[in-house]
Amino acid sequence: MADLLTMKNASFPIPKYDEWEQEAEKSLKGKPLEKLVTTTYEQLQIKPIYIRSDIETTPEQYPGFPSYVRGTEPDGYMKKPWAVSQAISAKSPKEWNEIATYDIARGQTEIHLILDELGFSITSLEDVETMFSGISLSDYSIRLDAGACSLSVLALFIAYFHKQQLPLDSLRGTIGMDPLSALAIKGELPTSLSTLYDVMADVTRWAKEQLPLIKTIIVHGEPYHHGGANAVQELAFSFATAVEYINECLKRGLTVDEVAERMSFSFAIGADFFMEIAKLRAARAMWSNIIQAFGGSERAQKMSLHARTSYFTKTVYDPYVNMLRASAEAFAAIVGGANSLHVSPFDEAIRPADEFSRRIARNTQLILLEEAHIGKVIDPAGGSYYVETLTAQIAEAAWKLFQQIEAKGGMTKALQAGVVQAEIENIAKLREQNVKMRKERIIGTNVYANVAEPKPNIQSVSPTKDESYDGETMERTGNWLDSAIAFVRRRATARGIDAALAMTGPSIAISPVRQWRLSEPFEQLRQAAERHLETNGKRPTVHLINLGAIAHHKARADFMSGFFEAGGFAVVKNDGYMSVDEAIKGALEADGTHYIICGTDESYPEAVPAIAKALKDANPPRNVYVAGKQPLEIETTFIEAGVDGFIHIGSNCYETLVAFMKEMGVALDGAES
């Protein structure tokens, strides 16, 4: 019993930073401790350890209180979980209704549709009636992303509610427009920006009186994230957009509270787990500061925050790994305090989601909620020295960039001048280079690729919609929304409203923000290799010349296999040649065009020159490369003997694969060195 009491009363000594530092320096074997500091794409310095002193200058925060870093509600998700808000698309209103009904019955808690990705056009009251047949809009919140303009679809919904004799104040959620997001993606708008701001103000004013639970403005960060932007850029450009919307609505007679309380933000959640958590926490603090600066109330300072897992990080090849990526991203979104969440289906980059991929995406959220019990902890990242420090760093850096955009005249002028695009492209190129160098690893794509994987059947994710129209055009009598409601009540189509908007004058044009995915460079190479297989009967092929016993060549042979399989190459291996003559004989008999010598550094001086000379003297001559970086004098000797190059961990994998493909006559179709 005494021993048990002693154990209960025992405590571990509190470690000191100096002690950790000494142990870390020992493990580094003489290298400076600064070697453990990393730099992010946001140009933030990440230390290997954080301690209490790192947050001594950070004001103490509480959930539910300004500046809302730790969430807008004191009890977090305890009373109201985040909304399971999976975006649903289909080929027709009837199919959409069937999918929505099915998914709602299986755990989806918010009805979510994105018009630009819907797969069909909502043009009439009949379309809305078909879509929501048997679905009570009074029982579920809605998130309708209308793109550049929400006027026509909102008018249809109001007409639908009137026909169904449903009270408008029972409709809750978001039916929002974001013209600058559409401009950033497409490079142009169908309507003048001034008219779109008139509509935004009219809709917001009308909603204040008639739709008190509906938000009318969405600010998207996704166009910048999916262009390659870092977290600081995504926040800065989003808030520059939000401020422009506030200013334009203020000019049209609204108050800051009326605008801010009708605004919803949407951010993509990427692969850097702690960065994404801190991004959402910093976003709430920045929004609170902005609304304070406008003189807004505490209620208006509370940010409505939707999140979606990143399209940018998803892959075409080895797509089931996307389930893991989406799970980690969803976890970060919830820890960061999102109010609603869309988890992208694992086949998002390949085809429209089917019942299985929708189920996996939806259940990812339900497992986090019902089994992982994340919602039972209020702000689980709160108090972490690392996360709190990172949150403050992101907020400070994003605020500086936001101020720079404001100094240039605001978001529209920055887009017109190409400032936003250039900022994003700088980071995008760095990301792309790191992927090509395999410093940034994409499992199943640029590392651990499976060339035996069946070729994916890539389908159009967003089917082309017929937007032709030659019918009646709406006449504006009064404000835009009243005119639109009166128009659709006559059973007229939404296209007549869009036609009236298009007649208001020319819009601006900019260079769009390039939308892409990290894995695209290597996917292009894989597709080129597969086309080569189809037309020539074999993949582009490299042959390994392995020297000595397996233990002597395996590490480099495995590296070379993974290196070339990332481009869809076939890699011909062997168990190791025990002599130079045997290696030369085996290589010539293989009758390849490109050879990689793999062995130990000690075996190279004798073997490499002899093998290279023999293969170069053959008819036709072969291309010869050496695995591993060598001292400069040795490389020079090898090159003089006929070696074409050296491949090692510092090589640009993508450019090397492109060069090999060009030499082999592989049609690249879009891949560039």
XYZ file of C-alpha atoms in Angstrom:
673
model
C 0.000 0.000 0.000
C 2.835 2.376 0.854
C 4.395 1.785 -2.552
C 1.050 2.529 -4.220
C 0.720 5.823 -2.318
C 4.264 6.711 -3.290
C 3.436 6.077 -6.944
C 0.268 8.188 -6.737
C 2.145 11.097 -5.214
C 5.054 10.910 -7.607
C 5.304 13.481 -10.403
C 7.493 13.914 -13.426
C 10.041 16.733 -13.266
C 9.115 19.750 -15.380
C 11.628 19.839 -18.255
C 13.454 23.072 -18.911
C 14.043 24.563 -22.358
C 17.825 24.555 -21.783
C 17.750 20.817 -21.150
C 15.794 20.193 -24.335
C 18.198 22.414 -26.265
C 21.202 20.448 -25.033
C 19.629 17.122 -26.020
C 18.595 18.482 -29.429
C 22.111 19.727 -30.142
C 23.481 16.293 -29.269
C 21.162 14.628 -31.754
C 22.202 17.115 -34.443
C 25.854 16.038 -33.992
C 27.348 19.496 -34.141
C 24.892 21.155 -36.504
C 23.336 24.412 -35.260
C 19.886 24.276 -33.692
C 18.661 26.631 -36.437
C 18.731 23.605 -38.766
C 15.457 22.550 -37.137
C 13.712 25.808 -38.093
C 11.628 25.543 -41.270
C 10.156 28.224 -43.510
C 6.604 27.893 -44.791
C 5.121 29.117 -48.072
C 3.833 32.051 -46.007
C 7.462 32.915 -45.200
C 6.835 32.201 -41.541
C 9.586 30.653 -39.441
C 8.443 27.483 -37.672
C 10.480 26.520 -34.638
C 10.914 22.915 -33.494
C 9.465 23.688 -30.046
C 7.246 26.372 -28.538
C 7.065 27.346 -24.864
C 4.983 29.607 -22.642
C 7.100 32.677 -23.348
C 6.086 32.489 -27.042
C 2.539 33.586 -26.188
C 3.242 36.032 -23.356
C 2.471 39.001 -25.632
C -0.730 37.392 -26.993
C -3.882 38.701 -25.295
C -5.822 36.072 -23.352
C -8.766 34.828 -25.422
C -12.023 33.129 -24.478
C -14.438 31.248 -26.745
C -17.427 33.345 -27.744
C -15.846 36.711 -26.945
C -14.148 39.282 -29.201
C -11.942 38.930 -31.142
C -13.494 35.467 -31.579
C -10.179 33.728 -32.255
C -11.453 30.780 -30.234
C -14.870 30.702 -31.879
C -18.016 32.800 -32.027
C -19.936 30.695 -29.470
C -18.885 30.203 -25.820
C -19.857 26.519 -25.957
C -18.329 25.740 -29.352
C -20.169 22.842 -31.002
C -21.712 21.572 -27.750
C -25.225 22.859 -28.495
C -25.026 23.269 -32.260
C -22.647 21.069 -34.282
C -21.205 22.253 -37.542
C -23.473 21.745 -40.551
C -22.723 18.702 -42.715
C -22.940 20.683 -45.933
C -22.034 18.433 -48.858
C -22.462 20.164 -52.242
C -24.789 18.116 -54.460
C -24.742 18.141 -58.267
C -26.717 16.174 -60.836
C -27.735 16.100 -64.491
C -31.330 17.254 -63.991
C -33.662 18.680 -61.321
C -35.274 15.269 -60.826
C -31.947 13.497 -60.329
C -30.828 16.249 -57.956
C -33.980 15.724 -55.877
C -33.340 11.995 -55.688
C -29.733 12.473 -54.577
C -30.564 15.197 -52.060
C -33.406 13.173 -50.549
C -31.142 10.127 -50.254
C -28.221 12.026 -48.697
C -30.360 14.003 -46.241
C -31.789 10.756 -44.932
C -28.219 9.562 -44.298
C -26.763 12.369 -42.254
C -26.478 15.506 -44.379
C -27.784 18.463 -42.350
C -27.545 21.359 -44.807
C -28.751 21.517 -48.424
C -25.815 22.743 -50.501
C -25.646 23.523 -54.204
C -23.162 25.492 -56.283
C -24.767 26.815 -59.456
C -21.570 26.811 -61.513
C -20.999 23.139 -60.636
C -24.606 21.983 -60.564
C -24.692 20.234 -63.955
C -27.891 21.900 -65.157
C -29.439 25.380 -65.123
C -32.210 26.350 -62.718
C -34.334 28.376 -65.115
C -37.934 28.142 -63.942
C -40.205 27.759 -60.971
C -40.914 24.215 -62.179
C -37.216 23.400 -61.783
C -37.279 24.535 -58.146
C -40.490 22.616 -57.496
C -38.971 19.442 -58.925
C -35.720 19.855 -57.000
C -37.363 20.345 -53.614
C -40.304 18.003 -53.989
C -40.688 16.229 -50.650
C -37.866 18.265 -49.066
C -38.880 20.757 -46.395
C -36.797 23.891 -46.704
C -38.184 24.941 -43.338
C -36.453 21.964 -41.697
C -32.987 22.367 -43.203
C -30.658 25.272 -43.722
C -29.635 25.951 -47.297
C -26.321 26.982 -48.760
C -26.765 28.138 -52.330
C -23.668 29.537 -54.005
C -25.052 31.580 -56.899
C -21.716 32.704 -58.348
C -21.493 36.248 -59.690
C -25.182 37.103 -59.150
C -27.960 35.599 -57.042
C -30.858 37.674 -58.388
C -32.598 35.134 -60.630
C -32.253 32.093 -58.377
C -33.303 34.044 -55.283
C -36.387 35.322 -57.113
C -37.279 31.742 -58.018
C -36.923 30.601 -54.406
C -39.098 33.441 -53.135
C -41.746 32.598 -55.738
C -41.525 28.935 -54.676
C -42.052 29.824 -51.010
C -45.024 32.009 -51.899
C -46.576 29.228 -53.965
C -46.032 26.680 -51.203
C -47.464 29.186 -48.697
C -44.350 28.925 -46.568
C -43.278 31.844 -44.360
C -40.140 33.516 -45.717
C -38.744 33.948 -42.227
C -38.493 30.139 -41.962
C -35.881 29.992 -44.743
C -32.412 30.010 -43.204
C -28.873 29.727 -44.469
C -27.126 31.430 -47.384
C -28.223 32.343 -50.890
C -25.210 34.378 -51.816
C -23.333 36.068 -54.624
C -19.622 36.780 -54.997
C -18.859 38.672 -58.217
C -15.152 39.185 -57.538
C -14.637 35.461 -56.985
C -16.272 34.759 -60.355
C -14.135 37.472 -61.922
C -10.941 35.986 -60.464
C -11.769 32.523 -61.840
C -13.238 33.404 -65.246
C -11.500 36.680 -66.023
C -14.758 38.403 -66.944
C -18.350 38.932 -65.802
C -21.613 38.783 -67.766
C -22.824 42.016 -66.140
C -21.237 45.314 -65.195
C -19.703 45.274 -61.740
C -21.633 48.406 -60.775
C -24.920 46.651 -61.585
C -23.888 43.609 -59.587
C -23.224 45.851 -56.592
C -26.670 47.417 -57.096
C -28.174 43.920 -57.010
C -26.109 42.994 -53.943
C -27.415 46.034 -52.073
C -31.023 45.492 -53.203
C -30.991 41.821 -52.243
C -29.354 42.498 -48.886
C -31.809 45.296 -48.046
C -34.793 43.120 -49.043
C -33.492 40.156 -47.077
C -33.139 42.268 -43.925
C -36.902 42.789 -43.920
C -38.229 39.615 -45.535
C -35.525 36.927 -45.111
C -34.025 37.633 -41.692
C -32.244 34.271 -41.472
C -30.671 34.367 -44.953
C -27.176 35.611 -45.754
C -26.898 37.196 -49.183
C -23.158 37.678 -49.758
C -20.439 35.037 -49.956
C -16.724 35.789 -49.899
C -14.687 32.911 -51.316
C -11.049 32.232 -50.581
C -11.037 29.119 -52.786
C -10.142 30.835 -56.100
C -6.870 31.967 -54.542
C -6.164 28.723 -52.674
C -6.842 26.670 -55.813
C -4.505 28.962 -57.709
C -1.675 28.006 -55.349
C -1.929 30.882 -52.870
C -0.636 30.471 -49.338
C -2.808 30.936 -46.245
C -1.783 34.578 -45.774
C -2.724 35.442 -49.352
C -6.051 33.611 -49.151
C -7.036 35.618 -46.075
C -5.756 38.961 -47.331
C -7.488 38.739 -50.715
C -10.715 37.477 -49.143
C -10.880 40.346 -46.682
C -9.986 42.881 -49.356
C -12.986 41.508 -51.260
C -15.217 41.724 -48.185
C -14.217 45.325 -47.515
C -15.004 46.278 -51.105
C -18.466 44.713 -50.756
C -19.051 46.619 -47.513
C -17.972 49.919 -49.049
C -20.130 49.422 -52.131
C -23.176 48.573 -50.016
C -22.534 51.537 -47.723
C -22.554 53.784 -50.798
C -25.992 52.372 -51.611
C -27.501 53.220 -48.243
C -26.925 50.145 -46.084
C -25.251 50.153 -42.677
C -22.166 48.142 -41.801
C -24.177 45.841 -39.509
C -26.760 45.189 -42.225
C -24.000 44.110 -44.617
C -21.699 42.252 -42.228
C -24.503 40.166 -40.727
C -25.529 39.062 -44.244
C -22.021 37.945 -45.202
C -20.617 34.406 -45.191
C -17.013 33.394 -45.814
C -15.844 30.210 -47.510
C -12.274 28.909 -47.313
C -10.488 25.883 -48.736
C -8.599 23.701 -46.260
C -5.258 22.434 -47.500
C -2.724 19.851 -46.424
C -0.705 21.847 -43.857
C -2.707 20.731 -40.821
C -1.708 23.298 -38.217
C -1.473 26.119 -40.750
C -5.093 25.531 -41.767
C -6.298 25.446 -38.166
C -4.501 28.699 -37.447
C -5.817 30.235 -40.683
C -9.434 29.878 -39.621
C -8.695 31.199 -36.140
C -6.816 34.179 -37.596
C -9.678 34.823 -40.020
C -12.138 35.375 -37.180
C -9.775 37.805 -35.477
C -9.194 39.773 -38.679
C -12.911 40.003 -39.445
C -13.602 41.259 -35.922
C -10.948 43.961 -36.346
C -12.330 45.018 -39.724
C -15.901 45.377 -38.498
C -14.672 47.231 -35.414
C -12.884 49.667 -37.720
C -16.178 50.243 -39.566
C -17.935 50.857 -36.254
C -19.914 47.625 -36.362
C -21.501 45.856 -33.409
C -20.186 42.778 -31.626
C -22.898 40.723 -33.327
C -21.667 41.896 -36.740
C -18.105 40.948 -35.796
C -19.043 37.271 -35.568
C -17.849 35.541 -38.704
C -19.946 32.948 -40.526
C -17.352 30.485 -41.768
C -17.856 27.675 -44.277
C -14.968 25.363 -45.173
C -14.368 22.831 -47.928
C -11.545 20.365 -48.258
C -9.090 21.347 -50.948
C -9.483 20.503 -54.625
C -5.891 21.680 -55.036
C -4.477 18.716 -53.088
C -6.491 15.948 -54.751
C -5.087 13.494 -57.287
C -6.299 11.540 -60.298
C -3.984 8.586 -59.647
C -4.240 6.444 -56.512
C -7.473 8.338 -55.732
C -8.303 6.422 -52.553
C -5.451 8.309 -50.873
C -7.698 11.339 -51.327
C -9.879 9.897 -48.567
C -6.976 10.307 -46.149
C -6.208 13.798 -47.427
C -9.833 14.878 -47.076
C -10.080 13.364 -43.584
C -7.068 15.307 -42.327
C -8.327 18.499 -43.965
C -11.807 18.028 -42.490
C -10.258 17.455 -39.066
C -8.337 20.730 -39.398
C -11.481 22.602 -40.466
C -13.406 21.431 -37.408
C -10.569 22.063 -34.968
C -10.306 25.508 -36.560
C -13.987 26.154 -35.844
C -15.818 26.082 -39.192
C -19.588 26.566 -38.955
C -20.272 24.289 -41.926
C -18.152 21.898 -43.950
C -18.066 20.240 -47.366
C -15.733 17.241 -47.645
C -14.836 16.686 -51.273
C -15.465 13.165 -52.649
C -12.273 11.198 -53.264
C -12.966 11.061 -57.028
C -13.497 14.826 -57.322
C -10.656 15.228 -59.823
C -11.834 12.325 -61.977
C -15.598 12.387 -62.397
C -18.871 13.558 -60.883
C -19.384 11.976 -57.476
C -21.385 8.767 -57.284
C -23.329 7.318 -54.372
C -20.251 5.583 -52.934
C -17.912 8.590 -53.042
C -20.641 10.870 -51.655
C -21.195 8.413 -48.823
C -17.509 8.234 -47.904
C -17.219 12.045 -47.929
C -20.363 12.509 -45.847
C -19.405 9.769 -43.379
C -15.989 11.359 -42.887
C -17.801 14.233 -41.206
C -20.172 11.970 -39.293
C -17.310 9.898 -37.897
C -15.551 13.071 -36.712
C -18.796 14.190 -35.074
C -20.313 10.969 -33.744
C -17.290 8.738 -33.098
C -14.269 11.008 -32.694
C -16.393 13.433 -30.617
C -14.455 16.471 -31.783
C -17.479 18.634 -31.055
C -17.277 17.742 -27.363
C -14.179 19.894 -26.879
C -14.419 23.678 -27.146
C -11.566 25.002 -29.306
C -9.236 21.997 -28.895
C -6.313 23.984 -30.332
C -6.734 26.771 -27.788
C -3.782 27.239 -25.485
C -1.346 25.392 -27.731
C 1.804 27.487 -27.734
C 2.430 26.534 -31.345
C -1.091 27.126 -32.677
C -1.589 30.365 -30.762
C 1.742 31.692 -32.027
C 1.007 30.579 -35.582
C -2.458 32.165 -35.438
C -0.955 35.510 -34.420
C 1.744 35.276 -37.110
C -0.770 34.541 -39.878
C -3.087 37.326 -38.765
C -0.239 39.840 -38.679
C 1.149 38.850 -42.088
C -2.308 38.721 -43.704
C -3.185 42.128 -42.270
C -0.075 43.654 -43.830
C -0.890 42.194 -47.248
C -4.536 43.266 -46.875
C -3.381 46.831 -46.202
C -1.181 46.717 -49.301
C -4.194 45.735 -51.420
C -6.219 48.566 -49.874
C -3.394 50.995 -50.625
C -3.633 50.021 -54.295
C -7.305 51.021 -54.380
C -8.956 47.784 -53.287
C -9.460 44.314 -54.636
C -10.915 45.153 -58.046
C -8.090 47.511 -58.912
C -5.535 44.985 -57.636
C -7.067 42.299 -59.880
C -7.130 44.669 -62.857
C -3.475 45.583 -62.294
C -2.533 41.886 -62.044
C -1.125 42.358 -58.539
C -3.165 39.539 -57.009
C -2.409 37.161 -59.872
C 1.329 37.871 -59.676
C 1.438 37.366 -55.900
C -0.311 34.018 -56.214
C 1.731 32.872 -59.196
C 4.972 33.472 -57.277
C 3.885 30.987 -54.624
C 2.324 28.650 -57.206
C 5.622 28.394 -59.086
C 7.470 27.628 -55.861
C 4.948 24.913 -54.996
C 5.173 23.493 -58.509
C 8.968 23.454 -58.359
C 8.926 21.652 -55.002
C 6.540 19.040 -56.406
C 8.735 18.555 -59.470
C 11.788 18.197 -57.245
C 9.784 15.868 -54.970
C 10.529 18.084 -51.983
C 6.762 18.202 -51.621
C 5.615 14.615 -51.786
C 2.297 13.465 -53.213
C 1.730 9.826 -52.292
C 0.780 7.741 -55.304
C 1.776 10.466 -57.750
C 5.333 11.768 -57.478
C 6.325 9.130 -54.887
C 5.176 5.513 -54.510
C 3.397 5.546 -57.860
C 1.730 2.332 -58.984
C 2.214 1.923 -62.746
C 0.015 -1.180 -62.669
C -2.946 0.926 -61.571
C -5.797 0.833 -64.105
C -6.000 3.939 -66.244
C -8.551 6.325 -64.694
C -11.629 7.150 -66.745
C -11.579 10.925 -66.445
C -14.992 12.510 -66.997
C -16.172 16.085 -67.046
C -16.929 17.101 -63.474
C -18.915 20.185 -64.537
C -21.024 19.353 -67.606
C -21.545 22.147 -70.100
C -24.945 23.779 -69.662
C -27.068 25.224 -72.458
C -27.316 28.948 -71.751
C -28.876 30.005 -75.098
C -31.940 32.262 -74.736
C -34.284 34.094 -77.054
C -37.334 34.633 -74.831
C -38.792 37.539 -72.863
C -36.406 39.951 -71.162
C -37.315 41.357 -67.756
C -38.070 45.055 -67.481
C -36.775 46.700 -64.335
C -39.447 48.685 -62.477
C -38.115 49.699 -59.084
C -35.333 47.767 -57.406
C -33.823 44.704 -58.978
C -35.260 42.063 -56.651
C -38.863 43.311 -56.706
C -38.714 43.380 -60.500
C -37.290 39.855 -60.605
C -39.928 38.460 -58.222
C -42.731 39.972 -60.283
C -41.151 38.567 -63.441
C -40.923 34.947 -62.242
C -44.434 35.040 -60.782
C -45.634 35.295 -64.375
C -43.953 31.909 -64.911
C -41.213 33.643 -66.857
C -37.741 32.064 -66.833
C -34.680 33.148 -64.933
C -32.852 33.670 -68.214
C -34.995 36.725 -68.851
C -33.605 38.222 -65.646
C -30.044 37.377 -66.652
C -30.667 38.937 -70.070
C -31.809 42.169 -68.410
C -28.685 42.218 -66.258
C -26.462 41.656 -69.290
C -27.935 44.739 -70.975
C -26.719 47.107 -68.245
C -23.338 47.779 -69.779
C -19.917 46.225 -70.265
C -18.077 44.558 -67.434
C -14.361 44.525 -66.753
C -11.910 41.884 -67.943
C -8.792 40.659 -66.179
C -6.273 37.847 -66.421
C -7.895 35.030 -64.428
C -6.203 33.317 -61.520
C -4.957 29.979 -62.852
C -6.891 27.142 -61.204
C -4.860 23.939 -60.954
C -3.944 20.973 -58.766
C -0.527 20.136 -57.325
C -0.425 16.708 -58.912
C -1.107 17.872 -62.488
C 2.520 17.955 -63.748
C 3.105 14.281 -62.951
C -0.383 13.286 -64.042
C 0.406 14.698 -67.481
C 3.507 12.507 -67.642
C 1.587 9.413 -66.539
C -1.057 10.075 -69.199
C 1.648 10.548 -71.847
C 3.205 7.212 -70.839
C -0.191 5.494 -71.059
C -0.842 6.907 -74.535
C 2.604 5.667 -75.559
C 1.690 2.211 -74.248
C -1.526 2.214 -76.275
C 0.125 3.281 -79.539
C 3.474 1.475 -79.247
C 2.662 -1.569 -77.179
C 4.977 -0.676 -74.309
C 5.672 2.066 -71.823
C 8.724 4.292 -72.027
C 11.319 2.046 -70.427
C 14.550 2.403 -68.482
C 16.884 -0.478 -67.631
C 18.801 -0.689 -64.370
C 22.338 -2.038 -64.333
C 22.595 -3.208 -60.732
C 26.130 -3.898 -59.532
C 27.043 -6.484 -56.922
C 24.962 -8.158 -54.255
C 21.462 -6.913 -53.465
C 22.631 -5.080 -50.356
C 25.077 -3.091 -52.517
C 22.583 -1.791 -55.081
C 19.105 -2.076 -53.542
C 18.822 1.426 -52.024
C 19.715 3.161 -55.273
C 17.776 0.714 -57.425
C 14.640 1.289 -55.333
C 15.122 5.041 -55.564
C 15.441 4.839 -59.348
C 12.362 2.641 -59.634
C 10.259 5.132 -57.707
C 11.807 8.055 -59.566
C 10.830 6.775 -63.031
C 7.556 5.130 -62.066
C 6.353 8.599 -61.042
C 6.297 9.355 -64.771
C 4.647 6.084 -65.778
C 7.897 4.458 -66.963
C 8.492 0.732 -66.925
C 11.652 -0.065 -64.953
C 13.491 -3.264 -65.915
C 15.474 -4.605 -62.944
C 17.933 -7.394 -62.225
C 19.373 -9.033 -59.129
C 22.862 -7.658 -59.610
C 25.845 -8.336 -61.852
C 28.947 -9.692 -60.151
C 31.431 -8.440 -62.741
C 31.782 -5.605 -65.211
C 31.772 -7.987 -68.169
C 28.567 -9.604 -66.923
C 26.965 -6.175 -66.540
C 27.906 -5.158 -70.092
C 26.680 -8.447 -71.531
C 23.370 -8.234 -69.656
C 22.789 -4.626 -70.652
C 23.391 -5.257 -74.349
C 21.139 -8.297 -74.315
C 18.352 -6.233 -72.733
C 18.361 -4.111 -75.889
C 17.165 -0.937 -74.183
C 17.855 2.704 -74.925
C 18.318 4.240 -71.470
C 20.340 2.636 -68.659
C 20.915 3.605 -65.018
C 23.942 2.166 -63.227
C 23.154 1.426 -59.553
C 25.791 0.381 -57.068
C 28.058 1.628 -54.317
C 30.342 4.620 -54.675
C 33.267 2.242 -54.158
C 32.274 0.092 -57.125
C 31.787 3.004 -59.519
C 35.386 4.027 -60.435
C 36.130 0.612 -61.919
C 32.719 -0.286 -63.347
C 31.155 2.936 -64.650
C 33.764 3.996 -67.269
C 33.978 0.478 -68.710
C 30.186 0.036 -68.900
C 29.648 3.515 -70.332
C 32.291 3.033 -73.035
C 30.892 -0.357 -74.037
C 27.333 0.923 -74.321
C 28.386 4.006 -76.231
C 30.426 1.898 -78.667
C 27.434 -0.351 -79.339
C 25.272 0.122 -82.419
C 23.114 2.045 -81.792
C 24.746 3.754 -78.804
C 22.855 3.676 -75.502
C 22.151 6.485 -73.033
C 23.944 5.872 -69.753
C 23.240 7.479 -66.371
C 24.634 6.921 -62.895
C 22.555 6.721 -59.710
C 23.846 9.026 -56.996
C 25.731 12.296 -56.845
C 29.529 12.000 -57.121
C 32.393 14.365 -56.376
C 33.013 16.776 -59.244
C 36.298 15.211 -60.350
C 34.736 11.754 -60.509
C 31.709 13.055 -62.417
C 34.054 14.681 -64.925
C 35.896 11.381 -65.422
C 32.638 9.524 -65.915
C 31.315 12.074 -68.415
C 34.521 11.770 -70.409
C 33.923 7.994 -70.473
C 30.468 8.548 -71.998
C 28.065 8.956 -69.024
C 25.150 11.238 -69.958
C 24.229 12.366 -66.462
C 23.667 11.660 -62.794
C 20.347 11.125 -61.030
C 20.045 11.626 -57.288
C 17.826 13.031 -54.568
C 18.633 16.583 -55.645
C 17.604 16.017 -59.270
C 14.522 17.672 -60.698
C 12.433 14.535 -61.153
C 9.886 16.097 -63.494
C 12.415 17.706 -65.833
C 14.476 14.515 -65.946
C 11.422 12.469 -66.891
C 10.431 14.990 -69.557
C 13.943 14.862 -71.035
C 13.877 11.058 -71.132
C 10.439 11.056 -72.775
C 11.535 13.485 -75.462
C 14.556 11.306 -76.227
C 12.265 8.277 -76.484
C 9.819 10.026 -78.790
C 6.953 10.118 -76.287
C 4.278 12.694 -77.173
C 3.921 14.866 -74.082
C 0.816 16.919 -74.995
C 1.073 19.723 -72.449
C 3.944 18.621 -70.231
C 6.830 21.043 -70.326
C 10.325 20.965 -68.983
